[in-house]
Coordinates of C-alpha atoms in Angstrom, one line a residue:
Chain A
M1 CA -4.7 46.6 57.0
S2 CA -1.3 48.1 57.0
K3 CA -2.6 50.8 59.1
M4 CA -3.3 48.7 61.6
I5 CA -1.6 49.3 64.7
L6 CA -3.0 46.7 67.1
G7 CA -0.9 43.8 67.7
R8 CA 1.8 45.4 65.6
Y9 CA 5.5 44.4 66.3
I10 CA 8.5 46.3 65.4
P11 CA 11.5 44.7 65.6
G12 CA 14.6 46.5 67.2
D13 CA 17.2 45.9 70.0
S14 CA 16.1 49.2 72.4
F15 CA 15.9 49.3 76.2
I16 CA 12.5 48.6 76.0
H17 CA 12.7 45.9 73.8
R18 CA 15.3 43.7 75.9
L19 CA 13.0 44.1 79.0
D20 CA 11.4 40.5 79.9
P21 CA 7.9 40.4 78.5
R22 CA 6.3 39.7 82.0
T23 CA 7.9 43.2 83.3
K24 CA 6.2 45.2 80.6
L25 CA 3.0 43.4 80.9
L26 CA 2.8 43.9 84.4
A27 CA 4.4 47.4 84.2
T28 CA 1.7 48.4 81.6
F29 CA -1.0 47.1 84.0
F30 CA 0.5 49.2 86.9
Y31 CA 1.0 52.0 85.0
I32 CA -2.8 52.0 83.7
A33 CA -3.8 51.6 87.4
I34 CA -1.9 54.5 88.6
V35 CA -2.8 57.0 85.6
F36 CA -6.3 57.3 87.6
L37 CA -4.3 58.7 90.8
A38 CA -3.6 62.0 89.1
N39 CA -6.4 64.5 90.1
N40 CA -4.6 67.8 89.1
W41 CA -2.9 69.5 86.4
Q42 CA 0.3 69.1 88.6
S43 CA 0.1 65.4 88.5
Y44 CA -0.9 64.9 84.7
L45 CA 1.6 67.3 83.7
F46 CA 4.4 64.8 86.2
L47 CA 2.8 61.8 84.1
T48 CA 2.8 63.5 80.4
V49 CA 6.7 64.1 81.1
V50 CA 7.6 61.0 82.2
T51 CA 5.6 59.1 79.4
L52 CA 7.1 61.1 77.2
A53 CA 10.5 60.5 78.6
I54 CA 9.8 57.0 78.3
I55 CA 8.7 56.4 74.7
P56 CA 11.9 57.3 73.0
L57 CA 13.4 54.7 75.1
A58 CA 11.9 52.2 72.5
R59 CA 13.6 53.9 69.4
V60 CA 10.3 53.9 67.6
S61 CA 8.9 56.6 65.6
F62 CA 6.7 58.6 67.2
K63 CA 4.3 58.2 64.0
F64 CA 3.3 54.9 65.3
F65 CA 2.1 56.0 68.6
I66 CA -0.2 58.4 66.5
N67 CA -1.5 56.0 64.3
G68 CA -2.5 53.9 67.6
L69 CA -4.7 56.9 68.6
M70 CA -6.6 56.6 65.3
P71 CA -8.9 53.5 65.9
V72 CA -9.9 55.2 69.0
L73 CA -10.1 58.7 68.0
F74 CA -13.9 58.5 67.7
L75 CA -14.1 57.4 71.6
L76 CA -11.7 60.0 72.5
V77 CA -13.4 62.8 71.1
F78 CA -16.9 61.5 72.1
T79 CA -15.6 61.4 75.8
V80 CA -14.2 64.7 75.5
L81 CA -17.6 66.3 74.2
I82 CA -19.8 64.6 76.3
Q83 CA -17.4 65.8 79.5
I84 CA -17.2 69.4 78.1
F85 CA -21.1 70.0 77.5
F86 CA -22.7 67.5 80.5
T87 CA -20.5 68.4 83.2
T88 CA -21.6 71.3 85.4
G89 CA -19.9 73.5 88.2
G90 CA -17.3 76.0 88.1
Q91 CA -17.8 79.5 86.3
V92 CA -20.6 79.0 83.2
Y93 CA -19.4 80.1 79.8
W94 CA -21.8 79.2 77.6
R95 CA -25.2 77.7 78.2
W96 CA -28.0 76.2 75.9
G97 CA -31.4 74.0 77.4
W98 CA -29.6 71.4 79.6
L99 CA -26.4 71.9 77.6
S100 CA -23.3 74.1 79.5
V101 CA -19.6 74.6 78.8
T102 CA -18.3 75.3 82.4
S103 CA -14.8 75.6 83.6
L104 CA -15.0 72.5 85.7
G105 CA -16.2 70.4 82.0
L106 CA -13.5 71.9 80.5
I107 CA -10.8 71.0 82.7
N108 CA -12.4 67.6 83.1
A109 CA -12.1 67.3 79.4
G110 CA -8.8 68.0 79.4
F111 CA -8.0 65.4 82.4
V112 CA -9.8 62.6 80.5
F113 CA -8.4 63.4 77.2
I114 CA -4.6 63.2 78.5
R115 CA -5.3 60.3 80.7
L116 CA -7.0 58.1 77.7
V117 CA -4.0 59.5 75.4
L118 CA -1.4 58.3 78.1
I119 CA -2.8 54.9 78.4
I120 CA -3.1 54.2 74.8
F121 CA 0.5 55.4 74.3
M122 CA 1.5 53.1 77.3
S123 CA -0.5 49.9 75.5
T124 CA 0.8 50.9 71.8
L125 CA 4.7 50.7 73.1
L126 CA 3.9 47.5 74.8
T127 CA 2.4 45.6 71.4
L128 CA 4.9 47.8 69.6
T129 CA 8.1 46.6 71.7
T130 CA 7.0 42.7 72.3
P131 CA 6.2 40.3 69.7
S132 CA 2.9 38.1 70.5
L133 CA 4.9 35.0 71.2
S134 CA 6.9 36.8 74.0
L135 CA 3.6 38.2 75.2
A136 CA 2.3 34.5 75.4
D137 CA 5.2 33.4 77.2
A138 CA 4.7 36.1 79.5
V139 CA 1.0 35.1 80.0
E140 CA 1.9 31.4 80.5
S141 CA 4.8 32.5 83.2
L142 CA 2.5 34.7 85.0
L143 CA -0.4 32.2 85.3
K144 CA 1.9 29.9 86.6
P145 CA 0.7 30.0 90.1
L146 CA -2.9 28.6 88.7
A147 CA -1.4 25.4 88.2
K148 CA -1.6 24.9 92.2
I149 CA -5.8 25.2 92.0
H150 CA -5.3 22.4 89.0
F151 CA -5.5 24.8 86.2
P152 CA -4.0 23.7 82.9
V153 CA -1.5 26.1 82.7
T154 CA 0.8 24.4 80.1
E155 CA -2.3 23.4 77.8
V156 CA -3.7 26.7 78.2
A157 CA 0.0 28.1 76.9
L158 CA 0.4 25.6 74.4
M159 CA -3.3 26.4 72.9
L160 CA -2.1 30.2 72.9
S161 CA 1.0 29.9 70.9
I162 CA -0.6 27.5 68.3
A163 CA -3.3 30.0 67.9
L164 CA -1.0 32.7 67.6
R165 CA 0.9 30.8 65.2
F166 CA -1.8 29.7 62.8
V167 CA -3.2 33.3 62.7
P168 CA -1.2 34.0 59.5
T169 CA -1.9 30.3 58.2
L170 CA -5.5 30.7 58.6
M171 CA -5.6 34.5 57.2
D172 CA -3.8 33.0 53.9
Q173 CA -6.7 30.6 54.0
T174 CA -9.2 33.1 54.1
T175 CA -7.7 35.0 51.0
K176 CA -7.4 32.0 49.3
T177 CA -11.0 30.6 49.9
M178 CA -12.5 34.3 48.7
N179 CA -10.5 34.4 45.9
A180 CA -11.6 31.0 44.8
Q181 CA -15.0 31.9 45.7
R182 CA -15.2 35.3 44.1
A183 CA -13.6 33.0 40.8
R184 CA -16.9 31.2 40.7
G185 CA -18.9 34.3 40.9
V186 CA -19.7 35.2 44.7
D187 CA -19.8 38.4 45.2
F188 CA -18.3 39.6 48.8
G189 CA -19.2 42.7 50.8
S190 CA -22.3 43.9 48.4
G191 CA -26.4 44.3 48.9
G192 CA -27.8 44.1 51.8
L193 CA -27.4 42.6 55.3
V194 CA -29.0 39.3 54.3
K195 CA -27.4 38.8 50.8
Q196 CA -24.1 39.8 53.1
I197 CA -24.4 36.9 55.7
R198 CA -25.3 34.5 52.8
T199 CA -21.9 35.5 51.0
I200 CA -20.2 34.7 53.8
V201 CA -21.5 31.0 54.2
P202 CA -18.9 29.6 51.1
L203 CA -16.2 31.2 53.0
F204 CA -17.0 29.9 56.7
I205 CA -17.5 26.7 56.0
P206 CA -14.9 25.4 53.5
L207 CA -12.9 27.7 56.7
F208 CA -14.3 25.5 59.2
V209 CA -13.3 22.1 57.5
S210 CA -9.7 22.9 56.6
A211 CA -9.4 24.2 60.2
F212 CA -10.7 20.7 61.3
T213 CA -8.4 18.9 58.5
M214 CA -5.2 21.2 60.0
A215 CA -6.3 20.4 63.6
D216 CA -6.1 16.6 63.1
D217 CA -3.0 17.0 60.4
L218 CA -1.2 18.8 63.4
A219 CA -2.4 16.6 66.0
T220 CA -1.0 13.5 64.1
A221 CA 2.2 15.4 63.6
M222 CA 2.3 16.4 67.5
E223 CA 1.9 12.5 68.8
A224 CA 4.4 11.8 66.3
R225 CA 6.6 13.7 67.6
G226 CA 6.2 12.4 71.2
Y227 CA 3.5 14.9 72.7
R228 CA 1.6 13.2 75.3
D229 CA 0.5 16.0 77.8
G230 CA 1.4 19.1 79.4
L231 CA 3.1 17.0 81.9
G232 CA 6.8 16.3 82.3
R233 CA 7.8 18.5 79.5
T234 CA 11.4 20.9 79.5
K235 CA 10.9 24.2 78.0
Y236 CA 13.1 25.5 75.3
R237 CA 11.8 29.3 75.8
V238 CA 12.6 30.7 79.5
L239 CA 12.4 34.0 80.3
H240 CA 14.8 36.1 82.8
Y241 CA 14.3 38.7 84.8
G242 CA 17.5 41.1 84.7
K243 CA 18.8 44.3 85.7
R244 CA 16.4 46.4 83.3
D245 CA 13.8 45.0 85.2
A246 CA 14.6 46.0 88.5
M247 CA 15.1 49.4 86.9
T248 CA 11.7 49.5 85.6
T249 CA 10.1 48.7 89.3
G250 CA 12.2 51.0 90.8
A251 CA 11.2 53.7 87.9
L252 CA 7.5 52.6 88.4
A253 CA 7.6 52.6 92.2
V254 CA 9.3 56.9 92.0
L255 CA 6.5 57.6 89.5
T256 CA 4.1 56.4 92.0
L257 CA 5.4 58.1 94.8
G258 CA 5.6 61.4 92.9
L259 CA 2.1 60.8 91.9
L260 CA 0.8 60.2 95.9
I261 CA 3.0 63.5 96.7
L262 CA 1.2 65.6 94.0
R263 CA -2.3 64.6 94.1
R264 CA -4.4 66.6 96.5
Chain B
M1 CA 22.3 -9.2 55.6
N2 CA 19.5 -10.2 57.6
D3 CA 19.5 -7.3 59.9
N4 CA 15.9 -5.8 59.5
I5 CA 15.1 -2.5 61.5
I6 CA 11.6 -2.4 60.6
T7 CA 9.6 -5.7 60.3
V8 CA 5.7 -6.1 59.4
E9 CA 4.0 -9.4 59.6
H10 CA 0.4 -9.9 58.4
L11 CA -0.9 -6.2 58.9
E12 CA -4.4 -5.6 58.4
Y13 CA -6.1 -2.4 59.0
S14 CA -9.3 -0.9 58.0
Y15 CA -10.9 2.7 58.6
R16 CA -14.1 2.2 60.6
D17 CA -16.6 3.5 58.0
S18 CA -15.3 1.8 55.1
T19 CA -16.2 -1.7 53.6
Q20 CA -12.9 -2.6 52.0
A21 CA -9.7 -2.9 54.0
A22 CA -6.9 -0.2 53.8
L23 CA -4.2 -2.8 54.5
Q24 CA -4.5 -6.2 53.8
D25 CA -1.9 -8.8 55.0
V26 CA 0.5 -6.9 54.6
S27 CA 4.1 -8.3 55.3
L28 CA 7.4 -6.3 54.5
T29 CA 11.1 -5.5 56.2
V30 CA 13.6 -2.6 55.9
P31 CA 17.1 -3.8 56.1
R32 CA 19.1 -1.5 58.5
G33 CA 20.7 1.5 56.9
A34 CA 18.9 1.2 53.6
W35 CA 16.8 3.4 51.7
V36 CA 13.3 1.5 51.2
S37 CA 10.5 3.0 48.9
V38 CA 7.1 2.2 49.1
I39 CA 5.2 2.9 46.2
G40 CA 1.6 3.0 44.8
H41 CA -1.3 4.6 43.6
N42 CA -3.2 7.4 45.7
G43 CA -5.2 5.3 48.1
S44 CA -3.1 2.0 48.2
G45 CA -2.4 2.2 51.7
K46 CA 0.9 3.9 51.9
S47 CA 0.3 6.6 53.8
T48 CA -1.8 4.3 56.3
L49 CA 1.3 1.9 56.5
A50 CA 3.2 4.6 57.9
K51 CA 1.0 5.8 60.6
N52 CA 0.6 2.0 61.6
I53 CA 4.5 1.8 62.3
L54 CA 4.2 4.7 64.6
G55 CA 1.2 3.3 66.3
L56 CA -0.8 6.4 65.4
L57 CA -3.4 3.9 64.1
E58 CA -4.3 0.9 65.4
P59 CA -3.8 -2.2 63.2
S60 CA -6.7 -5.1 63.5
A61 CA -4.1 -7.9 63.0
G62 CA -0.4 -8.4 62.2
T63 CA 2.4 -7.3 64.4
I64 CA 5.2 -4.4 63.7
T65 CA 8.6 -4.8 65.1
V66 CA 11.0 -2.0 65.0
D67 CA 14.6 -2.2 66.4
G68 CA 13.7 -5.2 68.1
Q69 CA 10.3 -4.1 69.9
E70 CA 7.3 -5.3 69.2
L71 CA 4.7 -2.3 69.0
S72 CA 2.1 -2.3 71.7
E73 CA 0.7 0.4 73.7
A74 CA 3.7 0.1 76.2
T75 CA 6.5 0.3 73.5
M76 CA 4.6 2.9 71.3
W77 CA 6.3 5.6 73.0
D78 CA 9.3 4.3 72.6
I79 CA 9.2 3.0 69.1
R80 CA 8.3 6.9 68.1
A81 CA 11.4 8.2 70.0
Q82 CA 13.3 5.8 67.4
V83 CA 11.3 6.6 64.2
G84 CA 11.1 10.2 63.1
I85 CA 8.5 11.2 60.4
V86 CA 8.1 13.8 57.9
F87 CA 4.6 14.2 56.9
Q88 CA 3.2 15.8 53.6
N89 CA 1.8 18.9 54.4
P90 CA 5.0 21.6 55.2
E91 CA 2.1 23.8 57.0
T92 CA 0.0 21.8 59.2
Q93 CA 3.1 19.8 60.8
F94 CA 4.6 23.0 61.9
V95 CA 4.0 23.1 66.0
G96 CA 6.0 25.9 66.9
A97 CA 5.7 29.2 66.6
T98 CA 9.3 29.9 65.6
V99 CA 11.8 27.6 63.7
A100 CA 13.9 27.0 66.9
D101 CA 10.4 26.3 69.0
D102 CA 9.4 23.8 66.5
V103 CA 12.7 21.9 66.4
A104 CA 12.7 21.6 70.2
F105 CA 9.2 20.5 70.2
G106 CA 10.2 16.8 70.3
L107 CA 13.0 17.3 72.5
E108 CA 10.4 19.1 74.6
N109 CA 8.2 16.3 74.6
R110 CA 10.9 13.5 76.0
A111 CA 12.1 16.2 78.7
V112 CA 15.7 16.7 77.4
P113 CA 17.5 19.0 79.7
R114 CA 17.6 22.8 78.2
A115 CA 21.4 23.0 78.3
E116 CA 21.4 19.6 76.0
M117 CA 18.3 21.2 74.1
L118 CA 20.0 24.3 73.2
Q119 CA 22.9 22.3 71.4
R120 CA 20.8 19.9 69.6
V121 CA 18.7 22.2 68.3
D122 CA 21.9 24.1 67.1
V123 CA 23.1 20.8 65.8
A124 CA 19.9 20.2 64.0
L125 CA 19.6 23.4 62.3
Q126 CA 23.2 23.5 61.2
A127 CA 22.4 20.0 59.5
V128 CA 19.7 21.5 57.4
R129 CA 21.3 24.6 56.6
M130 CA 18.6 26.8 58.7
T131 CA 20.6 28.4 61.7
E132 CA 20.3 31.8 60.2
F133 CA 16.3 31.2 60.2
A134 CA 16.3 29.8 63.8
D135 CA 13.8 33.2 65.3
R136 CA 11.9 33.1 62.3
E137 CA 8.1 32.4 62.0
P138 CA 6.4 29.8 59.9
A139 CA 4.9 32.1 57.9
H140 CA 7.9 34.0 56.7
L141 CA 9.1 30.5 55.2
S142 CA 8.5 28.7 52.2
G143 CA 7.3 25.4 51.8
G144 CA 10.6 23.7 51.2
Q145 CA 12.5 25.4 54.2
K146 CA 9.3 24.4 56.4
Q147 CA 10.1 20.9 55.5
R148 CA 13.7 21.3 56.3
V149 CA 12.4 22.4 60.1
A150 CA 10.6 19.3 60.1
I151 CA 13.6 17.3 59.2
A152 CA 15.6 19.4 61.6
G153 CA 12.9 18.5 64.2
V154 CA 13.3 14.8 63.3
V155 CA 17.3 14.7 63.0
A156 CA 17.5 16.5 66.7
Q157 CA 15.3 13.5 68.2
R158 CA 18.2 11.4 66.7
P159 CA 16.2 8.7 65.6
K160 CA 17.3 5.1 63.9
V161 CA 14.8 5.4 61.2
I162 CA 13.4 8.4 59.2
I163 CA 10.0 7.8 57.4
L164 CA 9.1 10.2 55.0
D165 CA 5.4 10.3 54.1
E166 CA 5.2 11.9 51.0
A167 CA 7.4 14.8 52.3
T168 CA 8.2 16.3 48.8
S169 CA 4.9 16.3 47.1
M170 CA 4.0 19.5 47.8
L171 CA 7.3 21.2 46.8
D172 CA 8.6 22.6 43.4
P173 CA 11.0 20.3 41.6
A174 CA 13.8 22.2 42.9
G175 CA 12.5 22.2 46.4
R176 CA 12.1 18.2 46.0
R177 CA 15.6 17.8 44.6
E178 CA 17.1 19.7 47.6
I179 CA 15.3 17.8 50.2
I180 CA 16.1 14.5 48.8
A181 CA 19.9 15.4 48.4
L182 CA 19.8 16.7 52.1
I183 CA 18.2 13.7 53.5
K184 CA 21.0 11.2 51.5
Q185 CA 23.6 13.6 53.0
L186 CA 21.8 13.2 56.5
K187 CA 21.5 9.5 55.9
A188 CA 25.0 9.0 55.2
E189 CA 26.3 10.9 57.9
L190 CA 23.9 9.9 60.9
G191 CA 23.8 6.2 59.6
L192 CA 19.8 6.1 59.5
T193 CA 17.2 4.4 58.0
V194 CA 15.1 5.6 55.2
L195 CA 11.8 4.5 54.7
S196 CA 10.1 7.0 52.0
I197 CA 6.8 6.8 50.8
T198 CA 6.6 8.4 47.5
H199 CA 5.0 8.9 44.2
D200 CA 8.0 10.3 42.4
L201 CA 9.5 7.5 40.8
D202 CA 12.6 9.0 40.1
E203 CA 13.1 9.6 43.5
A204 CA 12.3 5.8 44.2
S205 CA 14.5 4.5 41.3
N206 CA 17.4 5.7 43.4
S207 CA 16.3 3.5 46.6
D208 CA 17.8 0.2 47.9
K209 CA 14.7 -1.5 47.6
I210 CA 11.3 -0.9 46.5
I211 CA 8.0 -2.3 47.4
V212 CA 5.2 -2.0 45.4
L213 CA 1.7 -1.5 47.0
D214 CA -2.1 -2.2 45.6
D215 CA -5.0 -1.7 47.1
G216 CA -3.8 -2.7 50.5
Q217 CA -1.3 -5.1 49.3
V218 CA 1.8 -5.7 48.7
V219 CA 2.1 -6.7 45.2
E220 CA 5.8 -6.5 44.6
T221 CA 9.2 -6.2 46.4
G222 CA 12.6 -5.9 44.7
T223 CA 15.1 -3.4 43.6
P224 CA 14.3 -0.3 41.0
A225 CA 16.1 -2.4 38.5
Q226 CA 13.7 -5.5 39.0
I227 CA 10.6 -3.2 39.3
F228 CA 11.0 -0.8 36.9
S229 CA 12.3 -3.4 34.2
H230 CA 8.6 -4.2 33.8
G231 CA 8.0 -1.3 31.9
Q232 CA 4.3 -1.1 30.9
D233 CA 3.3 -3.5 33.0
L234 CA 3.7 -0.9 35.9
L235 CA 0.6 1.0 34.6
T236 CA -1.4 -2.0 35.6
H237 CA -1.0 -1.0 39.5
G238 CA -1.7 2.3 38.7
L239 CA 1.9 3.7 38.9
D240 CA 4.1 5.3 36.2
V241 CA 7.0 4.2 34.2
P242 CA 10.4 6.6 35.3
F243 CA 11.7 8.8 32.6
A244 CA 14.6 6.6 31.8
Q245 CA 12.4 3.6 31.4
Q246 CA 10.1 5.6 29.1
L247 CA 13.2 6.8 26.6
Q248 CA 14.5 3.1 26.8
D249 CA 11.0 1.6 25.6
E250 CA 10.6 4.5 22.8
L251 CA 14.4 4.0 22.0
Q252 CA 13.1 0.4 21.7
K253 CA 10.4 1.3 19.1
L254 CA 12.7 3.2 17.0
G255 CA 14.7 -0.1 16.7
V256 CA 17.4 0.3 19.3
V257 CA 18.0 -2.9 20.8
F258 CA 18.3 -3.2 24.6
P259 CA 19.3 -6.1 27.0
G260 CA 15.9 -5.8 28.6
T261 CA 17.2 -4.7 32.2
Y262 CA 16.5 -1.4 34.1
F263 CA 18.7 1.4 33.5
D264 CA 18.5 4.6 35.6
D265 CA 19.8 7.9 34.0
E266 CA 23.5 7.1 33.9
G267 CA 22.9 3.5 33.1
L268 CA 21.0 4.7 30.0
V269 CA 23.9 7.1 29.2
D270 CA 26.3 4.7 29.8
Y271 CA 24.9 1.8 27.5
L272 CA 24.1 4.3 25.0
W273 CA 27.5 5.7 24.8
T274 CA 29.1 2.0 24.5
L275 CA 26.1 1.2 21.8
R276 CA 27.3 4.0 19.7
S277 CA 31.2 3.3 20.4
T278 CA 30.8 -0.2 19.0
M279 CA 28.7 1.1 15.7

């Protein structure tokens, strides 16, 4: 579990940490979109240099970024191999049946590799420097225009924040239930598929029941504290765009412009 | 003094699928500024009573008046603003994603302007000594700390009454003592009324008034001294006897003479001390 980098947050106080979460979320999406603008080695070099220059701004150990690659390593290798062996065109170095290694294949494989790595680095940067709570706030704030078409934004935001808040509680409950069932002789994770599914039942049923009880208790507590519906509430947590967010927007504009100039 | 902040008259309540009423003809009063304990065995209707007072459950008969307002559909939200409740399980009453968010939750619901909210959250966190935990997430807090946050959430609302619905029952003895001391201090500072629903008789023995519930009925009302001087009779209501009274009973068996009244810990020490000095 400790190796999991997805959704892990490293507390800090760097330039990137202090960015508005909305900026970070939008910037990451935008970055992923413009990565596809690059189509020659100059533009890829430019992107790589810029990305590697941004990462130290977060003051997070580079090791975390490498770890972030691990879960998708298989996908990465698979895509690169497909590109190498199945792309035709350019000078042919090696051929066996319908498999061939060509100069174009190698170049494409390199580009795909860089593209994926850069995208993963940037998403890792987002999750490493933004607590899930701020991301939920950002999503709420960005969804706000949808309230106009009667989308229940505040309710969805509340559900999101309660869901996030209960993740550790439910994980705890899961471990407890698992251990309690183990103590009674349930053997998790062994045997065939059918047997494994069967051992899940004494874990899931109590978990669902306790989730219902928790939801009931929580609803009572919320009502006792005056919660009626999402309407007419004030908010404790507010987001502010600052100078840094303007700088980030500027940097993204320069990056886009640079890519547009460099691409063929 | 005849100023009762909570008056309950002939309250009846039954849960939908049970044959027996959870509360039968319950009438009680809570004097303003007092610490009142409701005691009774499991299933005696204590928690049902608390939920009825807040309008979380709808009584089938009877009236509830809180601070001059009779509980009804229309006054329910006003009454909830006057009465803060701390529930038993610290885990499931934590709404906010962080401590500060949770304390602010009740204020958000009442549309308190943000500037005032920030200040009230700060004051409330200071009152429960949790200021340095403001940005922590609930997963990183102990049970006692979560209960302190729940109390801060209530304090920030500035209610007139705090109901403790077995708020200390899931805590260890140290955490329990700490929470009770904290509520006592807040009660004195803010002039609150406390209605405590509890199993802990040693805690109840410190209150101004005790109401004993048994099977949904009020069987006795009185000061701790009056209630606990019944000694072993308390066992018939499914209750225990507080430690000081147990000690008194055991000493009586060994031939020490007592006047037959209830002593709390301090009173017992005093009595034994005077007894010894006259020998």
